Structures are given as C-alpha cells and as structure tokens.
Amino acid sequence: MDVEDGVRDAFSCIELSYNHLRSKRDELMFLMWSMFPEDHEFFVEDLIRYGVGLGICGEVESIDTARNQLRASINKLINSCLLMHSDKNKEHFSNVNRADHVKMHDMVRDTALWIASRSENKKILVNLVNDLNTLVENGDINDYFAVSSWNKKMNRIAAQVTATKLEFLLLSSRMSLDIASASFEGLKEIKVMAIISEGYRTLLSLPHSTQSLTNLQTLCLRGWDLDDISFILNLTKLEVLDLRACRFKQIPKEIERLNKLKLLDLQGCAVLENYNSEAIGNCEQLEELYVSGPSFQKDDKCMFPCQTFLDDVISSNLQRHVLELGPLQTYGHGINENSSVRALSLKEFDISKFGASKMNLLQRAEEISLNRLRGGCKNVAPELVKAAGSMNDLTKLRLRSCSEIECIIDTSSSGSYFQ
C-alpha cells in the first residue's frame, strides 16, 4: 500500500493501539474486520463463526466457550477505539455484550490493511471492483492469508484457484454465481469459506472440487438456491455449517458422518423434500441448532419443521437452540439475532400431543413464542407450567392468536408457578 507521510503518522498512532492488544486472538480479530468494505456493519455472530473456523481460540471445550472469548476480544477492540457500535444497536446499547452489530472507522480499516500488508503470514486482499478470475490467473492471491471479493456484478468464476497459504475466502454477490467450472483443489489450507448472496435465492453452482476441501471447518452459504448439498458429507473437519435462507432438496441422511459438526444453522431455509430430522438428531456432538422454515408465501410448497421434528432432534448435548417450528414463521422477527440461549417458537402446535421430549424443551426454554396454540390449554400458569414440569428459566413469553388461552396466570388457583 502506498501511504503518504501525513497519513502514515495517523496510521502509526492507530498501530500503537494495535500493538498494545497483547493477544494474538485480539490481533487476528482486528485484522479480520478489514476484509469488509468501508462503512460495512458487521453482524458479530458471523465474525464469531469465522473465528471458530480459523481456530483463533485454539482447542476449546465448546462453541459457546469460543464465543465468549471472541466477544471479550470484540469488547476489548471497542474499548480500544478500534471498533465502534453500529447505529443498529441503539435499542440494545446498554448491553454491550449482546450488541449484534459493530463497524470499523475507515481510517482504522485502512490501518488494519496496512498492518496486514507488512505481515509475512497474515496478508489480506480486499477486492471491490476487479474480476476475481483475473486476480486468480495472475497469481495475485497466492501469498494471501485471507481474500474477500465484493464485486456485486460477479456472476462467474472459471479459474483454477491455487493459493497454498489461503485460509479464509469470502465472496459476496448480488447475481447468480456460476463457479461450476472453477477448481478449488489448490486450496489445501482453507479453513473458512463464506459465499454470501445479497439478492434473494439466486442460483449458486459449486464445482465438484468443493468436496476436496477436507480442511474446511466453517462453511457459510447464505441466501442461495443450492439444489443438492450432499457434497458436505466429504467435509469431515466441518464444525460450523451455516445455510441460512438457502433453498435445497434435503439434508443428507448421512449427515451424522460429520462427527465434528457442532453448529448447524438452517434458519429461513426452503427445504424441498426432507429435513431428515432423525439424521440431525443422530449428530450427538451437535451443540447448537438454529432452525426455521421459509417465511414467504411463495415457499408454501416447501417442507416446514413440525411437531415430529422436535422429537427427532432433541438432544441433551444441545447447549443453544433457536427453533421456529410451523408454517410460514416470521423469520427474523419472532425470534431474532438477540434471542436467548434457548428459544422456542411454535405455530399451530397441539399442546395435548406433546410428549416428554417437547415438554423438556418448554421446561428449559428461556424464550417462548406461541402462535395459534391448540390442545385446550386455558392459561400459562398453572396449566402450561404444570404440563412442562416447570418453566423456571423463562424470561420472555410471546402469545399470538392463541384463542384458547383465557389468561396468562390464573390467580384463582393457589401455588407458586415460577421461581
């Protein structure tokens, strides 16, 4: 990077803050933020999932442990004025640890890229307008640790991608993206791949060589029409699989072969044939599960996670879950990115048919949303509480169109329902 003397002085001042982070985890999180365009507002959870894939926290006992460490790093960067709160957080500003979006000042971002450019093994390339095929063919990405491309008109990649040092690849486009003719076989060290659609369910065609990315630990494909996703079965080191808002045929029946998979995100997905929820339930190592069906009327012919889905996927190993079950849920509105650790949203469910596993979910839930609940339940307390056994962890309750419920708490009944 060509930096003028006056600007270099400003960069050096910001670099002083960077040098005093004194933690490789904090330093790498700071550099990773520079991969995004100017004025970009980051969703914190996305960065956490990328950080987990890169192994920034080393060996940790759970995804949630890594999340806590990475949130601590984010707070440190905010306190060091290297990151800022986004305007999207105004309503949540009093609770820094739960803030969803942050951003980086343009000058700080340029400094991060300047620092990365002088690093031997953490070089970062941010492509805004160039044709990625040209960059690849010219060997311009060979020495980079991370590459991001934000060319909104990019619709085809046909190059043989070879970058032996590349660990993180992030692509974003508004167009349908044809990568079928490309080859990823030269990406032996890649740990994180994120391909994001800024359109709505545009077509993504992946190359056959995607299944050769056996070192991949985080895969994020968001907002695409994917058709068949069976290639994921070859990604044996995968820990985080994020398919949010995608459309595809089915979850592969053999998904339990991914014995390192800890986080599965299927929020807003349009599944055409089968969720294969039993197979998801057999992933005993799974720690976090996020599921909701499509929320648009034109997806009404797709599958919706229903009552049997709960019976299949419940596992005592689940530490976090956000489950929005039932037809045409208000994805992104009912249970959102600020949700509790254990959140449950049920639409058009019959409470009288709930077995022990579903009641256990109600018992452990911190946030519950009920829409058009059936089954003769007239109140939350004592009837629903007694049916669940207890609801002592409950912090938020939403009721909508539950015509059978006459009151929240029946005060004519004696007893204590919540601790």
Short mmCIF file of C-alpha atoms in Angstrom, two decimals:
data_model
loop_
_atom_site.label_atom_id
_atom_site.label_comp_id
_atom_site.label_asym_id
_atom_site.label_seq_id
_atom_site.Cartn_x
_atom_site.Cartn_y
_atom_site.Cartn_z
CA MET A 1 0.00 0.00 0.00
CA ASP A 2 1.26 3.45 -0.94
CA VAL A 3 0.78 5.63 2.14
CA GLU A 4 1.55 9.35 2.20
CA ASP A 5 3.73 10.67 5.04
CA GLY A 6 0.96 12.59 6.80
CA VAL A 7 -1.39 9.62 6.66
CA ARG A 8 1.42 7.31 7.80
CA ASP A 9 1.65 9.34 11.02
CA ALA A 10 -2.04 8.72 11.68
CA PHE A 11 -1.62 5.02 10.87
CA SER A 12 1.27 4.81 13.33
CA CYS A 13 -0.90 6.25 16.11
CA ILE A 14 -3.61 3.65 15.48
CA GLU A 15 -0.95 0.94 15.20
CA LEU A 16 0.15 1.84 18.73
CA SER A 17 -3.28 0.70 20.00
CA TYR A 18 -2.97 -2.48 17.93
CA ASN A 19 0.48 -3.22 19.38
CA HIS A 20 -0.90 -2.94 22.91
CA LEU A 21 -3.58 -5.56 22.39
CA ARG A 22 -1.01 -8.14 23.55
CA SER A 23 -3.13 -11.08 22.41
CA LYS A 24 -2.87 -12.96 19.13
CA ARG A 25 -6.61 -13.60 19.33
CA ASP A 26 -7.40 -9.87 19.64
CA GLU A 27 -4.91 -9.01 16.88
CA LEU A 28 -6.34 -11.52 14.40
CA MET A 29 -9.93 -10.46 15.12
CA PHE A 30 -8.89 -6.85 14.44
CA LEU A 31 -7.23 -7.73 11.13
CA MET A 32 -10.17 -9.90 10.07
CA TRP A 33 -12.51 -6.89 10.28
CA SER A 34 -10.57 -5.18 7.50
CA MET A 35 -11.84 -7.78 4.99
CA PHE A 36 -15.12 -5.89 4.68
CA PRO A 37 -15.89 -2.74 2.64
CA GLU A 38 -15.87 0.74 4.13
CA ASP A 39 -18.86 1.54 6.35
CA HIS A 40 -19.83 -2.12 6.49
CA GLU A 41 -21.79 -3.04 9.62
CA PHE A 42 -20.76 -6.47 10.85
CA PHE A 43 -23.06 -8.97 12.47
CA VAL A 44 -20.98 -10.12 15.43
CA GLU A 45 -22.16 -13.74 15.29
CA ASP A 46 -20.85 -14.07 11.71
CA LEU A 47 -17.37 -12.99 12.79
CA ILE A 48 -17.52 -15.41 15.71
CA ARG A 49 -18.29 -18.31 13.38
CA TYR A 50 -15.44 -17.33 11.10
CA GLY A 51 -13.14 -17.07 14.12
CA VAL A 52 -14.12 -20.55 15.29
CA GLY A 53 -13.27 -21.93 11.85
CA LEU A 54 -9.87 -20.26 11.86
CA GLY A 55 -9.16 -21.76 15.28
CA ILE A 56 -8.42 -18.35 16.80
CA CYS A 57 -9.27 -19.66 20.28
CA GLY A 58 -7.31 -22.88 19.89
CA GLU A 59 -8.73 -26.02 21.48
CA VAL A 60 -11.86 -25.12 23.46
CA GLU A 61 -14.49 -27.32 25.04
CA SER A 62 -17.43 -25.84 23.14
CA ILE A 63 -18.55 -23.30 20.55
CA ASP A 64 -20.05 -21.22 23.34
CA THR A 65 -16.71 -21.06 25.16
CA ALA A 66 -15.10 -19.77 21.97
CA ARG A 67 -17.99 -17.31 21.52
CA ASN A 68 -17.40 -15.88 25.00
CA GLN A 69 -13.68 -15.47 24.32
CA LEU A 70 -14.27 -13.81 20.96
CA ARG A 71 -16.90 -11.48 22.40
CA ALA A 72 -14.33 -10.49 25.03
CA SER A 73 -11.92 -9.68 22.18
CA ILE A 74 -14.61 -7.61 20.44
CA ASN A 75 -15.30 -5.67 23.64
CA LYS A 76 -11.58 -5.04 24.03
CA LEU A 77 -11.38 -3.67 20.48
CA ILE A 78 -14.35 -1.41 21.19
CA ASN A 79 -12.75 -0.16 24.42
CA SER A 80 -9.53 0.49 22.49
CA CYS A 81 -11.48 2.59 19.93
CA LEU A 82 -10.57 0.15 17.18
CA LEU A 83 -14.23 -0.80 16.68
CA MET A 84 -17.47 1.14 17.13
CA HIS A 85 -21.04 0.26 17.93
CA SER A 86 -23.38 0.29 14.95
CA ASP A 87 -26.45 2.51 14.86
CA LYS A 88 -28.44 -0.72 14.58
CA ASN A 89 -27.70 -1.32 18.26
CA LYS A 90 -29.23 1.83 19.71
CA GLU A 91 -32.08 -0.04 21.29
CA HIS A 92 -29.57 -2.52 22.81
CA PHE A 93 -26.79 -0.06 23.62
CA SER A 94 -26.95 -0.58 27.37
CA ASN A 95 -25.98 -4.21 26.95
CA VAL A 96 -22.61 -4.21 25.19
CA ASN A 97 -22.05 -7.95 25.44
CA ARG A 98 -25.23 -8.65 23.47
CA ALA A 99 -24.70 -5.95 20.84
CA ASP A 100 -25.28 -7.55 17.43
CA HIS A 101 -23.57 -5.16 15.02
CA VAL A 102 -20.31 -3.25 15.08
CA LYS A 103 -18.38 -1.27 12.49
CA MET A 104 -14.85 -0.05 11.88
CA HIS A 105 -13.87 3.53 11.08
CA ASP A 106 -12.47 3.92 7.56
CA MET A 107 -9.10 5.15 8.85
CA VAL A 108 -8.84 2.23 11.28
CA ARG A 109 -9.74 -0.19 8.48
CA ASP A 110 -7.03 1.24 6.22
CA THR A 111 -4.55 0.92 9.08
CA ALA A 112 -5.51 -2.74 9.56
CA LEU A 113 -4.89 -3.43 5.87
CA TRP A 114 -1.58 -1.54 6.11
CA ILE A 115 -0.51 -3.68 9.09
CA ALA A 116 -1.61 -6.88 7.32
CA SER A 117 0.31 -5.90 4.16
CA ARG A 118 3.57 -5.88 6.16
CA SER A 119 2.88 -9.24 7.78
CA GLU A 120 4.60 -12.35 6.47
CA ASN A 121 1.69 -14.73 7.06
CA LYS A 122 -1.44 -12.59 7.58
CA LYS A 123 -1.72 -10.67 4.31
CA ILE A 124 -5.31 -9.70 3.40
CA LEU A 125 -6.68 -8.86 -0.06
CA VAL A 126 -9.97 -6.97 -0.37
CA ASN A 127 -11.30 -6.94 -3.93
CA LEU A 128 -14.04 -4.40 -4.63
CA VAL A 129 -14.20 -3.97 -8.41
CA ASN A 130 -11.75 -6.30 -10.16
CA ASP A 131 -12.62 -9.55 -11.89
CA LEU A 132 -11.66 -12.31 -9.46
CA ASN A 133 -10.78 -14.60 -12.39
CA THR A 134 -8.06 -12.14 -13.45
CA LEU A 135 -6.66 -11.90 -9.92
CA VAL A 136 -6.51 -15.69 -9.67
CA GLU A 137 -4.99 -16.22 -13.12
CA ASN A 138 -2.31 -13.59 -12.44
CA GLY A 139 -1.38 -15.29 -9.19
CA ASP A 140 -2.32 -12.16 -7.22
CA ILE A 141 -3.86 -14.17 -4.37
CA ASN A 142 -1.11 -16.75 -3.93
CA ASP A 143 0.54 -15.20 -0.86
CA TYR A 144 -2.58 -14.11 0.98
CA PHE A 145 -3.96 -15.48 4.24
CA ALA A 146 -7.44 -14.10 3.54
CA VAL A 147 -9.23 -12.87 0.41
CA SER A 148 -12.62 -11.19 0.15
CA SER A 149 -14.40 -10.11 -3.03
CA TRP A 150 -17.27 -7.61 -3.08
CA ASN A 151 -17.78 -7.19 -6.82
CA LYS A 152 -21.59 -7.11 -6.92
CA LYS A 153 -21.68 -7.92 -10.63
CA MET A 154 -19.55 -11.05 -10.28
CA ASN A 155 -21.52 -13.91 -11.83
CA ARG A 156 -18.90 -16.46 -12.89
CA ILE A 157 -15.61 -17.86 -11.66
CA ALA A 158 -13.92 -20.31 -14.01
CA ALA A 159 -10.31 -20.13 -12.83
CA GLN A 160 -8.26 -22.91 -11.27
CA VAL A 161 -7.87 -21.38 -7.83
CA THR A 162 -4.47 -22.10 -6.32
CA ALA A 163 -3.41 -20.36 -3.12
CA THR A 164 -1.44 -22.57 -0.76
CA LYS A 165 -1.49 -20.03 2.11
CA LEU A 166 -5.15 -19.07 1.85
CA GLU A 167 -7.19 -19.92 4.99
CA PHE A 168 -10.22 -17.64 4.56
CA LEU A 169 -12.19 -16.95 1.36
CA LEU A 170 -15.24 -14.64 1.42
CA LEU A 171 -17.29 -13.93 -1.72
CA SER A 172 -20.34 -11.67 -1.97
CA SER A 173 -22.53 -11.06 -5.00
CA ARG A 174 -25.99 -9.85 -5.99
CA MET A 175 -26.02 -12.03 -9.11
CA SER A 176 -26.46 -15.73 -9.71
CA LEU A 177 -22.99 -17.19 -9.34
CA ASP A 178 -21.63 -19.97 -11.53
CA ILE A 179 -18.47 -21.49 -10.06
CA ALA A 180 -19.03 -24.95 -11.53
CA SER A 181 -16.12 -24.62 -13.97
CA ALA A 182 -13.67 -23.45 -11.31
CA SER A 183 -11.41 -25.70 -9.28
CA PHE A 184 -10.73 -25.45 -5.55
CA GLU A 185 -8.21 -28.28 -5.45
CA GLY A 186 -5.39 -25.79 -4.94
CA LEU A 187 -6.89 -24.55 -1.65
CA LYS A 188 -5.35 -27.18 0.61
CA GLU A 189 -5.17 -24.99 3.73
CA ILE A 190 -8.52 -23.23 3.55
CA LYS A 191 -10.43 -23.34 6.85
CA VAL A 192 -13.26 -20.85 6.30
CA MET A 193 -15.35 -20.30 3.17
CA ALA A 194 -18.26 -17.87 3.09
CA ILE A 195 -20.26 -17.23 -0.09
CA ILE A 196 -22.99 -14.67 0.55
CA SER A 197 -25.88 -13.70 -1.73
CA GLU A 198 -27.14 -10.15 -1.43
CA GLY A 199 -30.01 -10.98 -3.76
CA TYR A 200 -32.84 -13.40 -2.96
CA ARG A 201 -32.23 -17.09 -3.58
CA THR A 202 -30.13 -16.56 -6.69
CA LEU A 203 -28.57 -19.68 -8.14
CA LEU A 204 -25.18 -20.88 -6.89
CA SER A 205 -23.40 -23.60 -8.86
CA LEU A 206 -20.44 -25.01 -6.97
CA PRO A 207 -17.60 -27.04 -8.52
CA HIS A 208 -17.21 -30.75 -7.91
CA SER A 209 -13.87 -29.99 -6.26
CA THR A 210 -15.69 -28.35 -3.33
CA GLN A 211 -15.78 -31.79 -1.73
CA SER A 212 -11.97 -31.83 -1.74
CA LEU A 213 -11.82 -29.02 0.86
CA THR A 214 -11.29 -31.50 3.67
CA ASN A 215 -9.58 -28.94 5.92
CA LEU A 216 -12.66 -26.69 5.90
CA GLN A 217 -14.03 -26.00 9.39
CA THR A 218 -16.60 -23.25 8.74
CA LEU A 219 -18.80 -23.21 5.64
CA CYS A 220 -21.29 -20.38 5.22
CA LEU A 221 -23.55 -20.41 2.14
CA ARG A 222 -26.25 -17.82 2.67
CA GLY A 223 -29.28 -16.88 0.56
CA TRP A 224 -28.65 -19.24 -2.38
CA ASP A 225 -30.60 -21.74 -4.44
CA LEU A 226 -28.32 -24.77 -4.00
CA ASP A 227 -30.32 -27.82 -5.13
CA ASP A 228 -28.11 -30.71 -3.93
CA ILE A 229 -25.87 -30.26 -0.85
CA SER A 230 -24.60 -33.84 -0.49
CA PHE A 231 -21.04 -32.59 -1.11
CA ILE A 232 -20.88 -31.50 2.55
CA LEU A 233 -20.50 -35.15 3.57
CA ASN A 234 -16.87 -35.07 2.40
CA LEU A 235 -16.00 -32.06 4.57
CA THR A 236 -15.04 -34.22 7.52
CA LYS A 237 -13.50 -31.45 9.65
CA LEU A 238 -16.54 -29.20 9.41
CA GLU A 239 -17.52 -27.67 12.75
CA VAL A 240 -19.86 -24.86 11.61
CA LEU A 241 -22.37 -25.27 8.77
CA ASP A 242 -24.43 -22.15 8.05
CA LEU A 243 -27.04 -22.48 5.27
CA ARG A 244 -29.27 -19.63 6.37
CA ALA A 245 -32.03 -18.62 3.89
CA CYS A 246 -30.92 -21.17 1.28
CA ARG A 247 -33.11 -23.48 -0.77
CA PHE A 248 -32.08 -27.09 -1.33
CA LYS A 249 -33.57 -30.57 -1.75
CA GLN A 250 -32.82 -32.13 1.60
CA ILE A 251 -30.42 -32.53 4.48
CA PRO A 252 -28.31 -35.59 3.60
CA LYS A 253 -29.34 -38.70 5.55
CA GLU A 254 -25.69 -39.40 6.28
CA ILE A 255 -25.04 -36.00 7.94
CA GLU A 256 -24.12 -37.84 11.14
CA ARG A 257 -20.87 -38.76 9.36
CA LEU A 258 -19.78 -35.19 10.07
CA ASN A 259 -18.72 -36.17 13.58
CA LYS A 260 -17.05 -32.82 14.30
CA LEU A 261 -20.10 -30.73 13.41
CA LYS A 262 -21.02 -28.55 16.40
CA LEU A 263 -23.21 -25.80 14.92
CA LEU A 264 -25.92 -26.17 12.28
CA ASP A 265 -27.89 -23.12 11.09
CA LEU A 266 -30.98 -23.76 8.93
CA GLN A 267 -32.87 -20.55 9.66
CA GLY A 268 -35.15 -19.40 6.85
CA CYS A 269 -34.31 -22.40 4.68
CA ALA A 270 -36.67 -23.70 1.99
CA VAL A 271 -36.30 -27.49 2.08
CA LEU A 272 -37.96 -29.09 -0.93
CA GLU A 273 -38.09 -32.76 0.05
CA ASN A 274 -36.93 -33.79 3.51
CA TYR A 275 -35.31 -32.30 6.61
CA ASN A 276 -34.22 -35.82 7.62
CA SER A 277 -34.59 -34.67 11.20
CA GLU A 278 -33.75 -38.14 12.55
CA ALA A 279 -30.33 -37.84 10.92
CA ILE A 280 -29.83 -34.42 12.53
CA GLY A 281 -30.82 -35.94 15.87
CA ASN A 282 -28.14 -38.59 15.43
CA CYS A 283 -25.42 -35.91 15.39
CA GLU A 284 -24.68 -36.45 19.08
CA GLN A 285 -21.80 -33.97 19.12
CA LEU A 286 -24.04 -31.12 17.88
CA GLU A 287 -24.00 -28.25 20.40
CA GLU A 288 -26.06 -25.57 18.65
CA LEU A 289 -29.06 -25.84 16.33
CA TYR A 290 -30.89 -22.96 14.63
CA VAL A 291 -33.95 -23.87 12.56
CA SER A 292 -36.89 -22.08 10.98
CA GLY A 293 -38.86 -22.70 7.82
CA PRO A 294 -39.29 -20.25 4.95
CA SER A 295 -41.29 -17.15 5.77
CA PHE A 296 -42.59 -16.20 2.33
CA GLN A 297 -45.89 -17.32 0.81
CA LYS A 298 -44.22 -18.41 -2.43
CA ASP A 299 -42.34 -21.04 -0.39
CA ASP A 300 -45.57 -22.61 0.88
CA LYS A 301 -44.91 -25.84 -1.05
CA CYS A 302 -41.66 -26.40 0.81
CA MET A 303 -41.26 -28.53 3.92
CA PHE A 304 -41.82 -26.97 7.32
CA PRO A 305 -40.25 -28.24 10.55
CA CYS A 306 -43.24 -29.59 12.51
CA GLN A 307 -44.12 -31.48 15.69
CA THR A 308 -42.23 -34.66 14.76
CA PHE A 309 -39.11 -32.56 14.06
CA LEU A 310 -38.85 -31.78 17.78
CA ASP A 311 -38.99 -35.43 18.78
CA ASP A 312 -36.18 -36.28 16.37
CA VAL A 313 -33.68 -33.50 17.07
CA ILE A 314 -33.85 -33.17 20.85
CA SER A 315 -30.50 -33.99 22.40
CA SER A 316 -29.18 -33.44 25.89
CA ASN A 317 -25.95 -32.17 24.28
CA LEU A 318 -27.67 -29.12 22.75
CA GLN A 319 -26.37 -26.08 24.60
CA ARG A 320 -28.05 -23.49 22.39
CA HIS A 321 -31.09 -23.71 20.18
CA VAL A 322 -33.35 -21.31 18.36
CA LEU A 323 -36.22 -23.35 16.91
CA GLU A 324 -39.04 -21.70 14.95
CA LEU A 325 -41.39 -24.51 14.02
CA GLY A 326 -44.58 -24.41 11.97
CA PRO A 327 -45.72 -22.94 8.64
CA LEU A 328 -44.61 -19.51 7.41
CA GLN A 329 -42.98 -18.27 10.58
CA THR A 330 -41.95 -14.61 10.80
CA TYR A 331 -38.28 -15.41 10.27
CA GLY A 332 -36.10 -12.60 11.56
CA HIS A 333 -38.93 -11.03 13.55
CA GLY A 334 -40.27 -13.53 16.11
CA ILE A 335 -37.03 -14.94 17.47
CA ASN A 336 -34.23 -12.75 16.18
CA GLU A 337 -30.48 -12.27 16.43
CA ASN A 338 -30.81 -11.07 20.03
CA SER A 339 -32.51 -14.27 21.09
CA SER A 340 -31.82 -16.09 24.30
CA VAL A 341 -29.60 -19.15 24.52
CA ARG A 342 -32.61 -21.48 24.37
CA ALA A 343 -35.53 -20.10 22.35
CA LEU A 344 -38.61 -21.87 21.06
CA SER A 345 -41.30 -20.55 18.70
CA LEU A 346 -44.26 -22.81 17.90
CA LYS A 347 -47.00 -22.10 15.36
CA GLU A 348 -50.18 -24.19 15.04
CA PHE A 349 -48.99 -26.83 17.52
CA ASP A 350 -51.28 -29.06 19.58
CA ILE A 351 -50.14 -29.00 23.21
CA SER A 352 -52.18 -32.11 24.00
CA LYS A 353 -49.90 -34.16 21.73
CA PHE A 354 -46.67 -33.03 23.38
CA GLY A 355 -44.56 -35.89 24.64
CA ALA A 356 -41.85 -35.79 27.29
CA SER A 357 -39.16 -34.51 24.91
CA LYS A 358 -41.20 -31.48 23.85
CA MET A 359 -42.13 -30.73 27.44
CA ASN A 360 -38.45 -30.86 28.33
CA LEU A 361 -37.82 -28.17 25.70
CA LEU A 362 -40.53 -25.97 27.20
CA GLN A 363 -39.07 -26.56 30.63
CA ARG A 364 -35.57 -25.44 29.62
CA ALA A 365 -36.55 -22.58 27.31
CA GLU A 366 -35.60 -19.01 28.18
CA GLU A 367 -37.77 -17.53 25.44
CA ILE A 368 -41.07 -18.95 24.20
CA SER A 369 -43.33 -17.72 21.40
CA LEU A 370 -46.70 -19.42 20.86
CA ASN A 371 -48.83 -18.75 17.79
CA ARG A 372 -52.28 -20.34 17.38
CA LEU A 373 -51.65 -22.89 20.11
CA ARG A 374 -54.25 -25.67 20.28
CA GLY A 375 -54.98 -28.51 22.66
CA GLY A 376 -57.27 -26.99 25.31
CA CYS A 377 -54.70 -25.10 27.38
CA LYS A 378 -56.57 -22.18 29.02
CA ASN A 379 -53.67 -20.45 30.78
CA VAL A 380 -49.89 -20.41 31.05
CA ALA A 381 -49.91 -20.86 34.80
CA PRO A 382 -50.77 -23.26 36.21
CA GLU A 383 -51.77 -25.43 33.18
CA LEU A 384 -48.83 -24.99 30.79
CA VAL A 385 -46.28 -24.80 33.62
CA LYS A 386 -47.59 -27.98 35.22
CA ALA A 387 -47.62 -29.78 31.87
CA ALA A 388 -43.98 -28.85 31.29
CA GLY A 389 -42.99 -29.68 34.86
CA SER A 390 -41.56 -26.23 35.47
CA MET A 391 -40.56 -23.13 33.48
CA ASN A 392 -38.07 -21.55 35.84
CA ASP A 393 -35.68 -20.41 33.10
CA LEU A 394 -38.36 -18.45 31.22
CA THR A 395 -37.51 -14.75 30.70
CA LYS A 396 -39.66 -13.86 27.66
CA LEU A 397 -43.11 -15.05 26.63
CA ARG A 398 -45.00 -14.10 23.44
CA LEU A 399 -48.56 -15.16 22.65
CA ARG A 400 -50.27 -14.55 19.32
CA SER A 401 -53.71 -15.67 18.15
CA CYS A 402 -53.95 -18.26 20.95
CA SER A 403 -57.75 -18.10 21.18
CA GLU A 404 -57.99 -20.98 23.67
CA ILE A 405 -55.86 -19.20 26.27
CA GLU A 406 -58.08 -17.13 28.55
CA CYS A 407 -55.40 -15.66 30.82
CA ILE A 408 -51.66 -15.74 31.45
CA ILE A 409 -51.86 -16.58 35.16
CA ASP A 410 -54.98 -17.92 36.76
CA THR A 411 -54.89 -16.19 40.15
CA SER A 412 -57.85 -18.22 41.36
CA SER A 413 -55.50 -21.20 41.63
CA SER A 414 -53.14 -21.37 44.57
CA GLY A 415 -49.44 -22.14 44.34
CA SER A 416 -46.17 -20.75 43.04
CA TYR A 417 -45.51 -21.39 39.38
CA PHE A 418 -42.20 -19.62 38.77
CA GLN A 419 -39.14 -19.39 40.98
#
